[in-house]
CSV table of C-alpha atoms in Angstrom, one decimal:
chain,number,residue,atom,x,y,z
A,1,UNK,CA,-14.8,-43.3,-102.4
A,2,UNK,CA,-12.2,-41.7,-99.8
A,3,UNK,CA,-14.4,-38.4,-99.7
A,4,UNK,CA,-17.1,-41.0,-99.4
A,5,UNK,CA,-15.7,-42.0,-95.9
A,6,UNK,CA,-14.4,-39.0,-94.8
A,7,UNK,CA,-17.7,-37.7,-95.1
A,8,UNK,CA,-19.1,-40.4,-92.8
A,9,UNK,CA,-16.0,-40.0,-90.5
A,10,UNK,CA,-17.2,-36.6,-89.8
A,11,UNK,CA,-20.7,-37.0,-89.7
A,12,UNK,CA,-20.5,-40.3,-86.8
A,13,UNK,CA,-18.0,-37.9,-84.8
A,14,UNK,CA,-20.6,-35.0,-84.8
A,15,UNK,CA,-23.4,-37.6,-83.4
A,16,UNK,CA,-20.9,-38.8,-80.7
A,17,UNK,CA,-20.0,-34.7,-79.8
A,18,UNK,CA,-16.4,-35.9,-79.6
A,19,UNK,CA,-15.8,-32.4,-81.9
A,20,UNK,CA,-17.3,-30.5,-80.0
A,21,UNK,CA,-15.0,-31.2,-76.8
A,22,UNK,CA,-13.0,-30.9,-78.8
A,23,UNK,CA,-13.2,-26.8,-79.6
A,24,UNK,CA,-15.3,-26.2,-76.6
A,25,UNK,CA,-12.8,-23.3,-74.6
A,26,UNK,CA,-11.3,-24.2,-71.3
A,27,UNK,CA,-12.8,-22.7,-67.8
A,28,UNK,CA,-11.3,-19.6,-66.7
A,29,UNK,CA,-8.9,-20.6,-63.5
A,30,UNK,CA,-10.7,-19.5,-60.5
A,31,UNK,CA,-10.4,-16.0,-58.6
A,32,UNK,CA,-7.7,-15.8,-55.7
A,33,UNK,CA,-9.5,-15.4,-52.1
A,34,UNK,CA,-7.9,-15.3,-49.1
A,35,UNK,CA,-10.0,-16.3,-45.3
A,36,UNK,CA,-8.6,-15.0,-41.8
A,37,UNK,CA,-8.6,-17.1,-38.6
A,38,UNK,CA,-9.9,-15.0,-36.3
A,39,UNK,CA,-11.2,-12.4,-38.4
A,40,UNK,CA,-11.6,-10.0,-35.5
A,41,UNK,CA,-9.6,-9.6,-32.3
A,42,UNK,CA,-7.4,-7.3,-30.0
A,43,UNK,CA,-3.8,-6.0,-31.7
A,44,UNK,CA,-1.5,-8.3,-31.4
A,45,UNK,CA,-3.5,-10.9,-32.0
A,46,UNK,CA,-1.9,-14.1,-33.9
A,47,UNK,CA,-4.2,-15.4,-37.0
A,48,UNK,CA,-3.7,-17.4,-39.6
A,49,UNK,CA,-4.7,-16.6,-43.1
A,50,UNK,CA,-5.3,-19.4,-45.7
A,51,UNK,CA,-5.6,-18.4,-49.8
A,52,UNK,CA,-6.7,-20.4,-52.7
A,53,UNK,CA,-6.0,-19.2,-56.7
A,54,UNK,CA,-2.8,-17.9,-56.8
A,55,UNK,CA,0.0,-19.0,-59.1
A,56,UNK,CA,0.9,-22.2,-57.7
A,57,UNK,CA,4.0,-23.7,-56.7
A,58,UNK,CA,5.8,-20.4,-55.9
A,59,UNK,CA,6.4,-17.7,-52.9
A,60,UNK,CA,4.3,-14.7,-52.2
A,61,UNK,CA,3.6,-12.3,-49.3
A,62,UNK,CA,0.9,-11.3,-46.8
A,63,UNK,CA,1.3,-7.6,-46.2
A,64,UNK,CA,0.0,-6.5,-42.6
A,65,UNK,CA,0.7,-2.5,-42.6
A,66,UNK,CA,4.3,-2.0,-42.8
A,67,UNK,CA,4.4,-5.9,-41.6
A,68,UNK,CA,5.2,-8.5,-44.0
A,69,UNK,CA,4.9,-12.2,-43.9
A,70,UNK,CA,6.2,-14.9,-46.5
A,71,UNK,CA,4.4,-18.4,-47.5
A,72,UNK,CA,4.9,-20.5,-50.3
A,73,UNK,CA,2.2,-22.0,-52.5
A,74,UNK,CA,0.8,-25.7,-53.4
A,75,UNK,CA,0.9,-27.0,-56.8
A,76,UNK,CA,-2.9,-26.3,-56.9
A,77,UNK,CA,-2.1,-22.4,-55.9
A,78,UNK,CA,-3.1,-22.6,-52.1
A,79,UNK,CA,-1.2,-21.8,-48.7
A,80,UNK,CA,-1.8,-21.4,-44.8
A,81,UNK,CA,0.9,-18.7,-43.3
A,82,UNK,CA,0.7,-17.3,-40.1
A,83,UNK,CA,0.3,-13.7,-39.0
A,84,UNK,CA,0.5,-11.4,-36.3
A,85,UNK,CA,-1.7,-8.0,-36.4
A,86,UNK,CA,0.6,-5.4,-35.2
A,87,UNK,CA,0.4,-4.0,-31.5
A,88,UNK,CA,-0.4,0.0,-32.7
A,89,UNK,CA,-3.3,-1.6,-35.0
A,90,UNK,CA,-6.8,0.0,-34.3
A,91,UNK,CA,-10.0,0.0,-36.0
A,92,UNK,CA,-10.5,-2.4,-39.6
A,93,UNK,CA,-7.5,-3.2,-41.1
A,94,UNK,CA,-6.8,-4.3,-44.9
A,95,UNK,CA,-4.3,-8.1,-44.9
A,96,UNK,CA,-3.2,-8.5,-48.6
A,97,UNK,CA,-1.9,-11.7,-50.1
A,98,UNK,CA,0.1,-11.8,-53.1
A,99,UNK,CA,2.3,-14.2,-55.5
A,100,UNK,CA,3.8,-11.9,-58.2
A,101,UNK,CA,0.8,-10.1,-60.1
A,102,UNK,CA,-2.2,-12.4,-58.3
A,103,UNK,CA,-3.0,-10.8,-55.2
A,104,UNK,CA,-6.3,-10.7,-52.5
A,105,UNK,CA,-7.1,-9.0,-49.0
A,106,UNK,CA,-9.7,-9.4,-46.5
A,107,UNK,CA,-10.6,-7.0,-43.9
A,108,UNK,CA,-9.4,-7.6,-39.7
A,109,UNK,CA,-11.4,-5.8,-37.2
A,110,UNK,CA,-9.4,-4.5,-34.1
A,111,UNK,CA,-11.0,-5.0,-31.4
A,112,UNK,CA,-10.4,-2.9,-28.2
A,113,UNK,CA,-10.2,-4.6,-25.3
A,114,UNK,CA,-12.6,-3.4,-22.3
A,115,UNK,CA,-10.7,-1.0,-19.6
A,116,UNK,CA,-9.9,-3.1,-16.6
A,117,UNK,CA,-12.5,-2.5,-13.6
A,118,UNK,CA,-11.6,-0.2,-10.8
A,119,UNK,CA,-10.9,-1.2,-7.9
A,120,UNK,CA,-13.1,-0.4,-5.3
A,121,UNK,CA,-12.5,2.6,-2.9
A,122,UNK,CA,-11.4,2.0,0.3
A,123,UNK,CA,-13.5,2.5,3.4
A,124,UNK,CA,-14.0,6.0,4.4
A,125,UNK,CA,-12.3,7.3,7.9
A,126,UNK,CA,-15.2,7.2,10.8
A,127,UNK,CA,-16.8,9.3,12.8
A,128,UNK,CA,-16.9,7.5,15.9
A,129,UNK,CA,-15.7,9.4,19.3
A,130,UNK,CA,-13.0,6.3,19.6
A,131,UNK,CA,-11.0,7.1,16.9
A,132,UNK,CA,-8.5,4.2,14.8
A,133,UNK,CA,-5.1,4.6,14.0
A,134,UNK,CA,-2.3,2.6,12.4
A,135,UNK,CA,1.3,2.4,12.4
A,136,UNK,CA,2.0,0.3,9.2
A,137,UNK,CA,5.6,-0.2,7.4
A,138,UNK,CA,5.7,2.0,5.0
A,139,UNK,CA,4.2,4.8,6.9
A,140,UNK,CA,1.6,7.1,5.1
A,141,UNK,CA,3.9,7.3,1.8
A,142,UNK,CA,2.6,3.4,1.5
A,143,UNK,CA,-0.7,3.8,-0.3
A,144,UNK,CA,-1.3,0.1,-1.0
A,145,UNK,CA,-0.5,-1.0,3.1
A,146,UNK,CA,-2.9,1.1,3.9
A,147,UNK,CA,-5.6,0.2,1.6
A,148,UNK,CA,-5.0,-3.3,2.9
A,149,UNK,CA,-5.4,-1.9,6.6
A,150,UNK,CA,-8.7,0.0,5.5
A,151,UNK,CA,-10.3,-3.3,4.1
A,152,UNK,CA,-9.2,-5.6,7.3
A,153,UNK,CA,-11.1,-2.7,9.8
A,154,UNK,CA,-13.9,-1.6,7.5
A,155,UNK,CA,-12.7,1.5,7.8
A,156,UNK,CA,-10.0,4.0,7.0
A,157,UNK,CA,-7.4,4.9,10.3
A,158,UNK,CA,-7.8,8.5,11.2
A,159,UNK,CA,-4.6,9.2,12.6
A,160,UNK,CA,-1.6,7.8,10.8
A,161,UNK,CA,1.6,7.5,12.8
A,162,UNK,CA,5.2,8.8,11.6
A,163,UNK,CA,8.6,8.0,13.3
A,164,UNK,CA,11.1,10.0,12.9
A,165,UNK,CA,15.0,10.9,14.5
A,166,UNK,CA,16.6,13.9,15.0
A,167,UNK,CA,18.9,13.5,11.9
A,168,UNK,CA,15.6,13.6,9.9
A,169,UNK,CA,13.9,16.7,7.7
A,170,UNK,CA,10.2,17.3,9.0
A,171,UNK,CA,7.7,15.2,7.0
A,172,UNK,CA,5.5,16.8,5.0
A,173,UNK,CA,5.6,14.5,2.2
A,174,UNK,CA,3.8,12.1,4.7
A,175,UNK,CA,2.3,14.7,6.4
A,176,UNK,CA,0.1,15.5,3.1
A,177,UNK,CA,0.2,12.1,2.2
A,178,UNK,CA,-1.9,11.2,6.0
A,179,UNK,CA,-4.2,14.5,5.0
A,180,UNK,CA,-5.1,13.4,1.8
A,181,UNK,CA,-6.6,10.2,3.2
A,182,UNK,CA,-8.3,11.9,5.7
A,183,UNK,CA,-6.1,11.1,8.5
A,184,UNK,CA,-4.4,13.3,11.0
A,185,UNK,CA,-0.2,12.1,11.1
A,186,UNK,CA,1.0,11.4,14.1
A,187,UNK,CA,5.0,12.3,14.1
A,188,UNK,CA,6.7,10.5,16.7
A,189,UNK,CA,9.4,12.4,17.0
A,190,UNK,CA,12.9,11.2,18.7
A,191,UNK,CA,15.5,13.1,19.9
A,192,UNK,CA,18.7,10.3,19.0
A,193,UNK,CA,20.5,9.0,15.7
A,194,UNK,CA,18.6,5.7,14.4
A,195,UNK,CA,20.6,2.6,15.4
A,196,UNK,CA,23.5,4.3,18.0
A,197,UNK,CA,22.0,2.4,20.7
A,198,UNK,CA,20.5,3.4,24.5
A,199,UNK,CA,24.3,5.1,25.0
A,200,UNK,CA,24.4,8.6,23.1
A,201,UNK,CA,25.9,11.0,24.6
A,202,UNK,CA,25.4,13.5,21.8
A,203,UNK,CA,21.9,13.2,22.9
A,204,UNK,CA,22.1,13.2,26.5
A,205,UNK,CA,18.8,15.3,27.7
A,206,UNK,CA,20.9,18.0,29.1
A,207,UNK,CA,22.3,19.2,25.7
A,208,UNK,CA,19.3,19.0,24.4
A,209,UNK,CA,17.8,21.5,27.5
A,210,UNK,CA,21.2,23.2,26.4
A,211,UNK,CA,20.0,24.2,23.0
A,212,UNK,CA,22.3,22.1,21.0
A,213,UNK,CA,19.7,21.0,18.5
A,214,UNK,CA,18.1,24.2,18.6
A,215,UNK,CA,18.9,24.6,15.0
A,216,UNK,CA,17.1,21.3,14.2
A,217,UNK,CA,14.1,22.3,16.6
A,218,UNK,CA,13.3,25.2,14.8
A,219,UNK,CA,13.7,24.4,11.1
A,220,UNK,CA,11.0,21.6,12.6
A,221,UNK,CA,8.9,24.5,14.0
A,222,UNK,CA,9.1,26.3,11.0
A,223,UNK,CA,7.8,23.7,9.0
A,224,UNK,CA,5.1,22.2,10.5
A,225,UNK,CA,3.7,26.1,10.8
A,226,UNK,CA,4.1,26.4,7.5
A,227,UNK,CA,2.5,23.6,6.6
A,228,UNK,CA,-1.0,24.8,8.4
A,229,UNK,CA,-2.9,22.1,8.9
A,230,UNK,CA,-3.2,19.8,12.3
A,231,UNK,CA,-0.4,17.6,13.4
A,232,UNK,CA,0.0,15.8,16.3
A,233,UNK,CA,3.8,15.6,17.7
A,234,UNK,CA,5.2,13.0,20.0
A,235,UNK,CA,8.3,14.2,21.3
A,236,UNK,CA,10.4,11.6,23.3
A,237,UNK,CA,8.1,8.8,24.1
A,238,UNK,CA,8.3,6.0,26.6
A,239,UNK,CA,10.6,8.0,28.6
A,240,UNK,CA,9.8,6.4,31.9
A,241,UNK,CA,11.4,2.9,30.6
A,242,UNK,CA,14.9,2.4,30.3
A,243,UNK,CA,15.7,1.7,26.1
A,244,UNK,CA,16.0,4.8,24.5
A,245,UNK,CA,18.9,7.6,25.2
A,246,UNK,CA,16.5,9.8,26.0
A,247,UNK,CA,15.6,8.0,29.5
A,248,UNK,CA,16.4,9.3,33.0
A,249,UNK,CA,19.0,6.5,34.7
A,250,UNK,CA,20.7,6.2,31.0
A,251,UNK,CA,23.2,8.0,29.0
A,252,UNK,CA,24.2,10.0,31.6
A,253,UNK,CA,20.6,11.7,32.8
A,254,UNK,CA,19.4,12.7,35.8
A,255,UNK,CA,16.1,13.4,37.4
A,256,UNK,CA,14.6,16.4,36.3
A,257,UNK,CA,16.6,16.5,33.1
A,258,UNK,CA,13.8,15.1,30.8
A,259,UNK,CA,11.1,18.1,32.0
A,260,UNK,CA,14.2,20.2,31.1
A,261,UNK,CA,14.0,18.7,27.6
A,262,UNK,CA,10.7,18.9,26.6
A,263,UNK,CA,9.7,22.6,28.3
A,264,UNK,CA,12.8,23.9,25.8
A,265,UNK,CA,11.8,21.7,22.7
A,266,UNK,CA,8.3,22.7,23.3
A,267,UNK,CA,8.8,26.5,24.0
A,268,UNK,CA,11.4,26.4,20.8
A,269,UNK,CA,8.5,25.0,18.5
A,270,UNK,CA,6.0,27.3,19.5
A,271,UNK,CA,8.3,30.5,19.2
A,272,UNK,CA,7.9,29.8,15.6
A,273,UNK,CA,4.0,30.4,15.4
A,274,UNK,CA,3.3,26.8,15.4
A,275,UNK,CA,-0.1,26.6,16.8
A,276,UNK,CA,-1.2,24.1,14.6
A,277,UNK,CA,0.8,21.2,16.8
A,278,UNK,CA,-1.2,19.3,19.8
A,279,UNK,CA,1.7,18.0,22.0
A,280,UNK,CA,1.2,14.5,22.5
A,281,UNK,CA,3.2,13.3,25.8
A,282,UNK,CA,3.3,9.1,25.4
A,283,UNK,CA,5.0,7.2,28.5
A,284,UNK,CA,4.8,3.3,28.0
A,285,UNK,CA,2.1,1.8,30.6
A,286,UNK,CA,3.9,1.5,33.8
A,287,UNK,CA,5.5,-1.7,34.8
A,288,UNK,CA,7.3,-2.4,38.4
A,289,UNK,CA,10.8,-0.4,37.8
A,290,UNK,CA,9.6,1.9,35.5
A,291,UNK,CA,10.1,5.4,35.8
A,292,UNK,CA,7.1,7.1,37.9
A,293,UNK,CA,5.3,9.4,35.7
A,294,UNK,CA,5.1,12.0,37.9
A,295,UNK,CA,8.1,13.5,37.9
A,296,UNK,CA,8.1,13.1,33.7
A,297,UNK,CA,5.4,15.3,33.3
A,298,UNK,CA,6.0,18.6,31.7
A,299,UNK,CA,2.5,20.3,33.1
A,300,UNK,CA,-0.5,21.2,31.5
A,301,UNK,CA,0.9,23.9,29.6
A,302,UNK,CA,2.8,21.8,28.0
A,303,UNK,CA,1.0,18.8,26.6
A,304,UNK,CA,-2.4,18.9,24.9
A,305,UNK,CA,-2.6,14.8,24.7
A,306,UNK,CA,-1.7,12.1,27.3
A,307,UNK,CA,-0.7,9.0,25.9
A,308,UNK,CA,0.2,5.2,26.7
A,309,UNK,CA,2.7,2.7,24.6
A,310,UNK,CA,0.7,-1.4,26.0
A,311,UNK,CA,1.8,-3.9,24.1
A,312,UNK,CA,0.0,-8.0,25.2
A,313,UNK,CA,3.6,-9.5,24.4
A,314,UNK,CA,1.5,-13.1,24.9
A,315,UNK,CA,4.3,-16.1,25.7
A,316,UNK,CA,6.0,-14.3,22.6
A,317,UNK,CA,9.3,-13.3,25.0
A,318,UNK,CA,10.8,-15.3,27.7
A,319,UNK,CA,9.6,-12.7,30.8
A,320,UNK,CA,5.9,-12.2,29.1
A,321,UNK,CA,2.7,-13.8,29.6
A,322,UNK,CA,-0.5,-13.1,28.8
A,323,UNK,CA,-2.2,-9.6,30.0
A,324,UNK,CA,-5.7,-8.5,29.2
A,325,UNK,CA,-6.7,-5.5,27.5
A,326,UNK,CA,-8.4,-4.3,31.1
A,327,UNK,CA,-4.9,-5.3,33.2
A,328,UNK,CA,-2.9,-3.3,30.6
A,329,UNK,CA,-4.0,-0.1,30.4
A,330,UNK,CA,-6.8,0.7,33.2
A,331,UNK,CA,-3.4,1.4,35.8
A,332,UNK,CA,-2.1,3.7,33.5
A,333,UNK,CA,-4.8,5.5,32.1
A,334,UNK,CA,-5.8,6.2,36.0
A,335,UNK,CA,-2.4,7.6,36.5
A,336,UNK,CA,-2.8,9.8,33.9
A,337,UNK,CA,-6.3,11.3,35.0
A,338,UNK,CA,-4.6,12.1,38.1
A,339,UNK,CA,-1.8,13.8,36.2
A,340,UNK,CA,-3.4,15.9,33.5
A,341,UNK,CA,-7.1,15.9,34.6
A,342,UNK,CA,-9.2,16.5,31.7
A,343,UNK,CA,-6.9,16.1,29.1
A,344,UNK,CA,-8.0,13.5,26.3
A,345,UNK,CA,-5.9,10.4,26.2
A,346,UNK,CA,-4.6,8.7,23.7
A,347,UNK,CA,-3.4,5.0,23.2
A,348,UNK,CA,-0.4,5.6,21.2
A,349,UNK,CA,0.7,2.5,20.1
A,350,UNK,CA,-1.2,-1.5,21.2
A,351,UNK,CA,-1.1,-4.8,19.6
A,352,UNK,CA,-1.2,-8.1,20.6
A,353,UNK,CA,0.2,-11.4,20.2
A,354,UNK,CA,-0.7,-14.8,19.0
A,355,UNK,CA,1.5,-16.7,21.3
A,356,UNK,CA,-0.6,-17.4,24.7
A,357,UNK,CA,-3.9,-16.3,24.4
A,358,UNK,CA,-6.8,-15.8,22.2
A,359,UNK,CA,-5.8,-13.0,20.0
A,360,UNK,CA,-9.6,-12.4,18.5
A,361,UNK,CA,-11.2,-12.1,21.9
A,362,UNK,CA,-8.1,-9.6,22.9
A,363,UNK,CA,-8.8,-7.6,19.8
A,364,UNK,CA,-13.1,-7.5,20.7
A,365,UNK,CA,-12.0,-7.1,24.7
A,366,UNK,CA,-9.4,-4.2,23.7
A,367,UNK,CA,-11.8,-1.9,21.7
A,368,UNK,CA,-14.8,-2.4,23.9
A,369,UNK,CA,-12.8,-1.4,27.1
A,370,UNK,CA,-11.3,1.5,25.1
A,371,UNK,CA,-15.3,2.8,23.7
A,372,UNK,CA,-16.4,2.5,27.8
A,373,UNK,CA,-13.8,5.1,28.5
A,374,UNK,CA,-15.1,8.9,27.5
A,375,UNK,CA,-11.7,10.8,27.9
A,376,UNK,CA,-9.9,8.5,25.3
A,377,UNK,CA,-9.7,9.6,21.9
A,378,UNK,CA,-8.4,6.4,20.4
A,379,UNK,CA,-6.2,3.8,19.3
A,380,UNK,CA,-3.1,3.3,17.3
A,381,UNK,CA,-2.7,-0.3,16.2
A,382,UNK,CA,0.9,-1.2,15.6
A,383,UNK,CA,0.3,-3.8,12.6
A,384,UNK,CA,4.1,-4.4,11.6
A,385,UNK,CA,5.3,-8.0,12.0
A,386,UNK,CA,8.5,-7.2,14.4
A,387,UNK,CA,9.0,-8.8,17.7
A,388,UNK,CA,5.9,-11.1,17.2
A,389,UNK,CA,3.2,-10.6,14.5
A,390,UNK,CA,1.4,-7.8,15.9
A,391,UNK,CA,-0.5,-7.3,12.3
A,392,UNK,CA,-4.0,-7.3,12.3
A,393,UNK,CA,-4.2,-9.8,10.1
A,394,UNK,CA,-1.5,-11.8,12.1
A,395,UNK,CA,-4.5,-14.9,11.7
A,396,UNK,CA,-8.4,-14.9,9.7
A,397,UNK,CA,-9.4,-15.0,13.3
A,398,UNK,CA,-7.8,-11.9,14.5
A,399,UNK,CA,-9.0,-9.8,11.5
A,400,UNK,CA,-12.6,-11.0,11.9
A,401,UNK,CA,-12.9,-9.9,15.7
A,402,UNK,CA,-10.9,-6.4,14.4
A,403,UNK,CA,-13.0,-5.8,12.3
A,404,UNK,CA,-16.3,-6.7,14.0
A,405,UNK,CA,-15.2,-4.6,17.5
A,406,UNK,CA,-14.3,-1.7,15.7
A,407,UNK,CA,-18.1,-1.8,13.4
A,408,UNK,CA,-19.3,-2.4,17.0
A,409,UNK,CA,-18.2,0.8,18.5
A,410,UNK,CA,-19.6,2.4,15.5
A,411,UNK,CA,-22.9,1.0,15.9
């Protein structure tokens, strides 16, 4: 009877498949994977890398290179952990995941980020008969002023102007600097110590005539012939006012004294073969009580430019006022045809105010007047803010008409 009902026992379970559930064999756990977050990107980049499958409830590692990065795991074998792909990484890169014996990896592609756009060249130097100079901060040395300047005239200067004292080695770092942008330096060139004021007797014109600096004249000679290539020199300039030491009426000179001067600096320089220097002789324009310019001129021989120094000082200064482009220089230049006929002339240093006036028609009047005139060479532009903003760009207005006079003159 009991085998009886064992025997049904067995045969009801069978029809209900409870025995077969029963030794059926359990899944296989599933594989460990591992997903990145981005999966591609520059080095350095931060991702975040999620896994599923691994032993659960315990710590494991992602392994980046020599990089590693701990996580912990869920009680269902998962994590999220943060990465960074290291800064040297390049090309596909291997990020392994791993809890004891239970590991996984995907692949990260390094992407290399695009090389930044050039920046544009600056405007070339122009051929124009009226050339355009600068006198900027930094001097020629200051690549990224004069880059700027370039961009606000359209065009490159062609003469870039150096100032230097007589405590000073010659320039030829500038002076291949200013060559190397196509320029021609201008070395203004001054026979007193930097900051000692008008009153230097040291520097009194007579010692100079003397030959007391005939040492420093000549190591100056010697290497600006050395160097070879053009350079303008402007010894002693705006010697007919009364603020620099090197002024007759000041520091103890006398008529006649600054002639003196510049024959012997002149003569010393050119003793040491060199011919590459154009003399540029630079008074300011003349004003009532300045010096008159005749008796400050060292004779043809001795100067191969004629220059003027006209600032439009505007209602910037107490005693100025506004002054037209015309009223400022055409006096002076006609002095100087009278001087040193048929010698080129030069504007050696000019800018203009804000204060007083309409600083963009100034600019438009200025080059226009200068372009009429067939002995001058050019234009220095003083753009440092000093006094007043003389800058080009001292307002959007003022660098528009710039910029539009001097394409003018081209045209």
């Amino acid at each position: 009877m009991f085998r009886l009902l064992k025997t049904f026992v067995l045969a009801l379970l069978v029809a209900s498949g409870l025995v077969l559930s029963v030794v059926q064999p359990a899944s296989a756990a599933a594989s460990p994977q591992i997903t990145l977050n981005p999966a591609s990107g520059p080095a350095g980049s931060a991702v975040t890398v999620a896994g599923t499958g691994f032993k659960a409830s315990t710590t494991g590692t992602v392994i980046v290179g020599s990089a590693t990065f701990a996580f912990q795991t869920s009680s269902t074998g998962a994590f999220s952990t943060g990465i960074t792909i290291p800064a040297a990484s390049t090309g596909s890169i291997t990020i392994t995941a791993k809890t004891s014996s239970v590991k996984a990896s995907a692949t990260f592609v390094v992407q290399t980020a695009p090389a930044p756009a050039s920046a544009p060249a600056p405007p070339t130097v122009s051929s124009a008969a009226l050339r355009f100079g600068v006198a900027n901060p930094g001097g020629p040395l200051a690549s990224s002023e004069l880059d700027e300047v370039a961009t606000l005239a359209g065009e490159s200067p062609s003469i870039l102007m150096i100032y230097k004292d007589f405590l000073q080695a010659p320039p030829v770092a500038e002076m291949d600097a200013a060559r190397s942008r196509g320029a021609t330096p201008l070395v203004t060139w001054e026979p007193w110590a930097w900051g000692g004021g008008v009153n230097q007797p040291a520097y009194a014109l007579d010692r100079v005539a003397a030959g007391d600096f005939d040492a420093t004249i000549t190591q100056w000679g010697q290497s600006l012939a050395a160097w070879g290539k053009p350079v303008m020199l402007r010894f002693a300039h705006e010697m007919n006012g009364n603020w620099y030491p090197w002024a007759e009426g000041v520091n103890g000179n006398q008529p006649g004294d600054y002639v003196a001067a510049w024959r012997h600096v002149h003569d010393a320089v050119a003793a040491t073969g060199a011919v590459n220097v154009q003399w540029v002789w630079s008074p300011n324009v003349p004003y009532w009580g300045s010096t008159d310019l005749a008796g400050l001129y060292p004779g043809a021989g001795y100067a191969d430019i004629v220059a003027l120094d006209g600032y439009n000082w505007g209602t910037s200064q107490t005693w100025s006022s506004w002054v037209s482009p015309v009223d400022l220089f055409a006096p002076g230049i006609s002095q100087l045809r009278s001087l040193a006929p048929g010698k080129p002339v030069l504007i050696a240093e000019t800018a203009a105010s804000e204060l007083g006036g309409s600083k963009a028609t100034w600019n438009t009047d200025l080059v226009s007047y200068l372009a009429a005139q067939p002995d001058v060479m050019g234009f220095v532009w003083f753009h440092m803010q000093k006094e007043t903003d003389w800058r080009i760009n001292s307002s959007a207005s003022s660098a528009t008409a710039f910029k539009s006079a001097l394409l003018a003159r081209r045209s």
